[in-house]
Short mmCIF file of C-alpha atoms in Angstrom, two decimals:
data_model
loop_
_atom_site.label_atom_id
_atom_site.label_comp_id
_atom_site.label_asym_id
_atom_site.label_seq_id
_atom_site.Cartn_x
_atom_site.Cartn_y
_atom_site.Cartn_z
CA MET A 22 -42.55 -70.11 -37.63
CA LEU A 23 -41.60 -72.95 -39.94
CA GLN A 24 -39.20 -75.45 -38.47
CA ARG A 25 -36.62 -77.34 -40.43
CA PRO A 26 -36.75 -81.13 -40.51
CA ARG A 27 -34.55 -82.75 -37.89
CA SER A 28 -32.30 -84.20 -40.56
CA GLU A 29 -31.56 -80.75 -41.96
CA LYS A 30 -31.02 -79.28 -38.49
CA GLY A 31 -28.61 -82.07 -37.66
CA ALA A 32 -26.66 -81.45 -40.87
CA ASP A 33 -26.47 -77.71 -40.13
CA LEU A 34 -25.30 -78.41 -36.60
CA LYS A 35 -22.65 -80.80 -37.86
CA TYR A 36 -21.50 -78.23 -40.42
CA THR A 37 -21.30 -75.38 -37.91
CA ASN A 38 -19.39 -77.57 -35.45
CA ARG A 39 -16.89 -78.35 -38.18
CA GLU A 40 -16.51 -74.63 -38.93
CA LYS A 41 -15.97 -73.89 -35.25
CA MET A 42 -13.28 -76.55 -35.06
CA ILE A 43 -11.50 -75.14 -38.15
CA CYS A 44 -11.64 -71.63 -36.65
CA ARG A 45 -10.18 -72.84 -33.36
CA ILE A 46 -7.33 -74.64 -35.14
CA LEU A 47 -6.50 -71.64 -37.33
CA LEU A 48 -6.59 -69.25 -34.38
CA LEU A 49 -4.39 -71.57 -32.35
CA ILE A 50 -1.80 -71.73 -35.14
CA ILE A 51 -1.74 -67.95 -35.63
CA LEU A 52 -1.66 -67.14 -31.92
CA ASN A 53 1.11 -69.65 -31.30
CA SER A 54 3.12 -68.12 -34.14
CA CYS A 55 2.63 -64.63 -32.72
CA LEU A 56 3.52 -65.85 -29.23
CA CYS A 57 6.74 -67.50 -30.42
CA ALA A 58 7.74 -64.37 -32.32
CA ALA A 59 7.06 -62.26 -29.24
CA THR A 60 8.90 -64.46 -26.72
CA PHE A 61 11.98 -65.33 -28.79
CA VAL A 62 13.62 -62.28 -30.32
CA VAL A 63 16.78 -61.67 -32.35
CA ASN A 64 17.93 -58.06 -32.48
CA VAL A 65 20.85 -56.14 -33.97
CA THR A 66 22.68 -53.52 -31.94
CA GLN A 67 22.94 -51.40 -35.08
CA SER A 68 20.77 -51.57 -38.20
CA CYS A 69 23.28 -50.01 -40.59
CA TYR A 70 27.09 -49.93 -40.53
CA GLN A 71 29.34 -47.59 -42.50
CA ALA A 72 33.04 -48.43 -42.81
CA GLU A 73 36.06 -47.97 -45.06
CA GLU A 74 37.96 -50.76 -46.77
CA ASN A 75 40.99 -52.23 -44.98
CA HIS A 76 39.46 -51.16 -41.65
CA ASN A 77 37.91 -53.47 -39.03
CA ILE A 78 34.35 -53.63 -37.79
CA THR A 79 32.27 -55.54 -35.22
CA LEU A 80 28.82 -56.87 -36.11
CA GLU A 81 26.62 -57.81 -33.17
CA TRP A 82 23.28 -59.53 -32.66
CA THR A 83 21.44 -60.39 -29.44
CA PHE A 84 18.91 -63.15 -28.86
CA THR A 85 16.67 -64.33 -26.05
CA THR A 86 18.37 -66.91 -23.84
CA ARG A 87 17.93 -68.69 -20.52
CA PRO A 88 20.69 -69.01 -17.91
CA HIS A 89 20.39 -72.80 -17.89
CA GLY A 90 19.38 -73.37 -21.50
CA SER A 91 20.74 -76.37 -23.39
CA TRP A 92 23.43 -75.62 -25.98
CA ARG A 93 22.51 -78.79 -27.82
CA TYR A 94 19.61 -76.93 -29.42
CA LEU A 95 21.58 -73.81 -30.38
CA PHE A 96 21.83 -73.25 -34.13
CA ILE A 97 23.19 -70.03 -35.65
CA LEU A 98 23.72 -69.15 -39.29
CA CYS A 99 24.99 -65.68 -40.25
CA GLU A 100 25.26 -64.95 -43.97
CA LEU A 101 25.91 -62.15 -46.41
CA ILE A 102 23.01 -62.08 -48.85
CA ALA A 103 24.78 -61.71 -52.19
CA PRO A 104 22.46 -62.93 -54.97
CA PRO A 105 22.50 -65.37 -56.61
CA ARG A 106 24.06 -67.02 -53.53
CA GLU A 107 24.57 -66.51 -49.80
CA LEU A 108 28.06 -66.30 -48.29
CA VAL A 109 28.39 -67.95 -44.88
CA LEU A 110 30.00 -65.67 -42.33
CA TYR A 111 29.50 -67.66 -39.13
CA GLN A 112 27.78 -70.91 -38.16
CA VAL A 113 27.03 -72.81 -34.96
CA HIS A 114 25.54 -76.31 -35.08
CA GLU A 115 24.20 -77.88 -31.87
CA GLY A 116 26.24 -75.41 -29.82
CA VAL A 117 29.52 -76.07 -31.70
CA GLU A 118 31.10 -73.52 -34.02
CA VAL A 119 31.53 -74.84 -37.57
CA SER A 120 34.49 -72.92 -39.00
CA GLU A 121 34.84 -75.05 -42.15
CA SER A 122 31.47 -73.83 -43.43
CA GLN A 123 32.76 -70.25 -43.63
CA ASP A 124 32.90 -68.86 -47.16
CA GLU A 125 36.31 -68.29 -48.74
CA GLN A 126 35.64 -64.55 -48.93
CA PHE A 127 35.69 -64.34 -45.11
CA SER A 128 38.35 -66.97 -44.47
CA GLY A 129 40.77 -65.79 -41.78
CA ARG A 130 39.02 -62.43 -41.41
CA VAL A 131 36.20 -63.25 -38.98
CA GLN A 132 36.65 -63.86 -35.26
CA SER A 133 33.81 -64.51 -32.81
CA ASP A 134 33.61 -63.76 -29.08
CA LYS A 135 32.72 -67.16 -27.63
CA ASP A 136 32.57 -65.77 -24.08
CA VAL A 137 29.50 -63.65 -24.79
CA LEU A 138 27.57 -66.33 -26.66
CA ARG A 139 26.09 -67.74 -23.45
CA GLU A 140 24.81 -64.25 -22.67
CA GLY A 141 22.75 -64.30 -25.85
CA ARG A 142 25.20 -62.21 -27.89
CA ILE A 143 26.70 -62.92 -31.31
CA ARG A 144 29.72 -60.66 -31.71
CA LEU A 145 31.70 -61.01 -34.93
CA HIS A 146 34.89 -59.06 -35.63
CA VAL A 147 35.51 -58.64 -39.35
CA SER A 148 39.01 -57.43 -40.25
CA ARG A 149 40.52 -55.99 -43.45
CA LEU A 150 37.20 -55.01 -44.91
CA ARG A 151 36.68 -55.14 -48.66
CA THR A 152 34.17 -53.25 -50.76
CA GLU A 153 32.61 -56.57 -51.78
CA ASP A 154 31.76 -57.15 -48.11
CA SER A 155 29.00 -54.57 -48.53
CA GLY A 156 25.48 -55.91 -48.39
CA LEU A 157 22.71 -57.28 -46.22
CA TYR A 158 23.76 -59.55 -43.35
CA LEU A 159 21.16 -61.99 -42.05
CA CYS A 160 21.62 -63.99 -38.85
CA ASP A 161 19.21 -66.88 -38.12
CA VAL A 162 19.08 -68.21 -34.55
CA LYS A 163 17.25 -71.32 -33.34
CA THR A 164 17.11 -72.63 -29.76
CA ASP A 165 14.74 -74.82 -27.81
CA GLU A 166 12.73 -71.64 -27.16
CA GLY A 167 12.04 -70.82 -30.81
CA PHE A 168 13.41 -69.42 -34.04
CA ASN A 169 13.94 -65.89 -35.30
CA SER A 170 16.35 -63.79 -37.33
CA GLY A 171 17.91 -60.32 -37.38
CA ARG A 172 19.45 -58.37 -40.21
CA CYS A 173 21.67 -55.37 -40.70
CA ARG A 174 23.28 -53.51 -43.57
CA LEU A 175 27.01 -52.95 -44.08
CA ASN A 176 28.34 -50.42 -46.56
CA VAL A 177 32.10 -50.49 -47.16
CA SER A 178 33.42 -47.51 -49.10
CA ALA A 179 36.68 -47.44 -51.05
CA SER A 180 39.72 -46.13 -49.21
CA ALA A 181 40.69 -42.53 -49.98
CA ASP A 182 44.37 -43.43 -50.49
CA VAL A 183 43.65 -45.93 -53.26
CA SER A 184 43.67 -44.65 -56.81
CA PRO A 185 40.58 -45.27 -59.00
CA THR A 186 42.53 -47.70 -61.21
CA GLN A 187 43.41 -49.85 -58.17
CA ARG A 188 39.91 -50.02 -56.78
CA PRO A 189 37.93 -53.17 -57.51
CA THR A 190 34.92 -52.76 -59.74
CA VAL A 191 31.70 -52.98 -57.77
CA ASP A 192 28.26 -52.75 -59.34
CA PRO A 193 26.43 -49.61 -58.18
CA GLU A 194 23.75 -50.29 -55.62
CA PRO A 195 20.24 -49.47 -56.87
CA VAL A 196 19.11 -48.36 -53.44
CA GLY A 197 20.99 -46.56 -50.68
CA ALA A 198 21.79 -48.26 -47.38
CA GLY A 199 19.45 -45.97 -45.45
CA MET A 200 16.50 -46.74 -47.74
CA ILE A 201 17.09 -50.50 -47.48
CA CYS A 202 17.03 -50.31 -43.69
CA LEU A 203 13.77 -48.34 -43.97
CA TYR A 204 12.29 -51.01 -46.26
CA VAL A 205 13.23 -53.73 -43.77
CA LEU A 206 11.53 -51.82 -40.94
CA ILE A 207 8.42 -51.22 -43.06
CA GLY A 208 8.31 -54.92 -43.99
CA LEU A 209 8.48 -56.05 -40.36
CA THR A 210 5.76 -53.57 -39.37
CA ALA A 211 3.53 -54.71 -42.24
CA ALA A 212 3.98 -58.37 -41.27
CA ALA A 213 2.93 -57.67 -37.68
CA ALA A 214 -0.10 -55.68 -38.88
CA ALA A 215 -1.10 -58.48 -41.28
CA ALA A 216 -0.96 -61.05 -38.47
CA GLY A 217 -3.16 -58.87 -36.28
CA LEU A 218 -5.65 -58.32 -39.11
CA MET A 219 -5.83 -62.06 -39.80
CA VAL A 220 -6.63 -62.81 -36.15
CA LYS A 221 -9.33 -60.10 -36.17
CA LEU A 222 -10.93 -61.46 -39.37
CA LEU A 223 -10.93 -65.02 -38.06
CA LEU A 224 -12.50 -63.96 -34.77
CA ASN A 225 -15.18 -62.03 -36.65
CA TYR A 226 -15.81 -64.97 -39.00
CA CYS A 227 -16.16 -67.44 -36.14
CA PHE A 228 -18.42 -65.06 -34.18
CA VAL A 229 -20.74 -64.52 -37.18
CA ASN A 230 -20.99 -68.23 -37.93
CA ASN A 231 -21.62 -69.00 -34.28
CA SER A 232 -24.40 -66.38 -34.16
CA ASN A 233 -26.00 -67.71 -37.33
CA SER A 234 -25.96 -71.27 -36.04
CA ASN A 235 -27.57 -70.25 -32.77
CA SER A 236 -30.32 -68.31 -34.60
CA VAL A 237 -31.50 -71.39 -36.55
CA VAL A 238 -34.68 -72.76 -34.98
#
């Protein structure tokens, strides 16, 4: 069997070592991302809410917390996604509630339960609902344990005792609330599947390269 010159074998070995190092780094990044997503979780108690205008409703999220965690690293931002902008519903910065950042649309209509925050619960009471409060609500949470977000859908229908001429004009929604919740679930499932497939492909790539490098004589 013909043998390669030492110079070529050394170059191949250097190249394969570099590939191995790149594979290890990529796998470490992906696995750490998956681990953080698995250990720090933000959930909603209800994916979709249905309410009538002028009524009250409570939106609630839960997140992973430790009994003795530091509030200095607690950041919360809850918004109504209303393109082309986002309307701030509730914000906490370094463990302190920032009421002045609340959007004018929610001014005086949102109250939070501060007592349950240390239990890992975000409970927001929204009063005197309006039809323009309908939409997708996204709540981002960051602590010293990680970062994640949870979302839910609120659909506020016009009150039955209000005449059509008194009702505010609201653009019809292209997709129903139930379908949007389904799309969100499908998106999260697809993201998890993509992460798993990427790890599998990287492992296969590293294994093949490692086998090829070992077979060179």
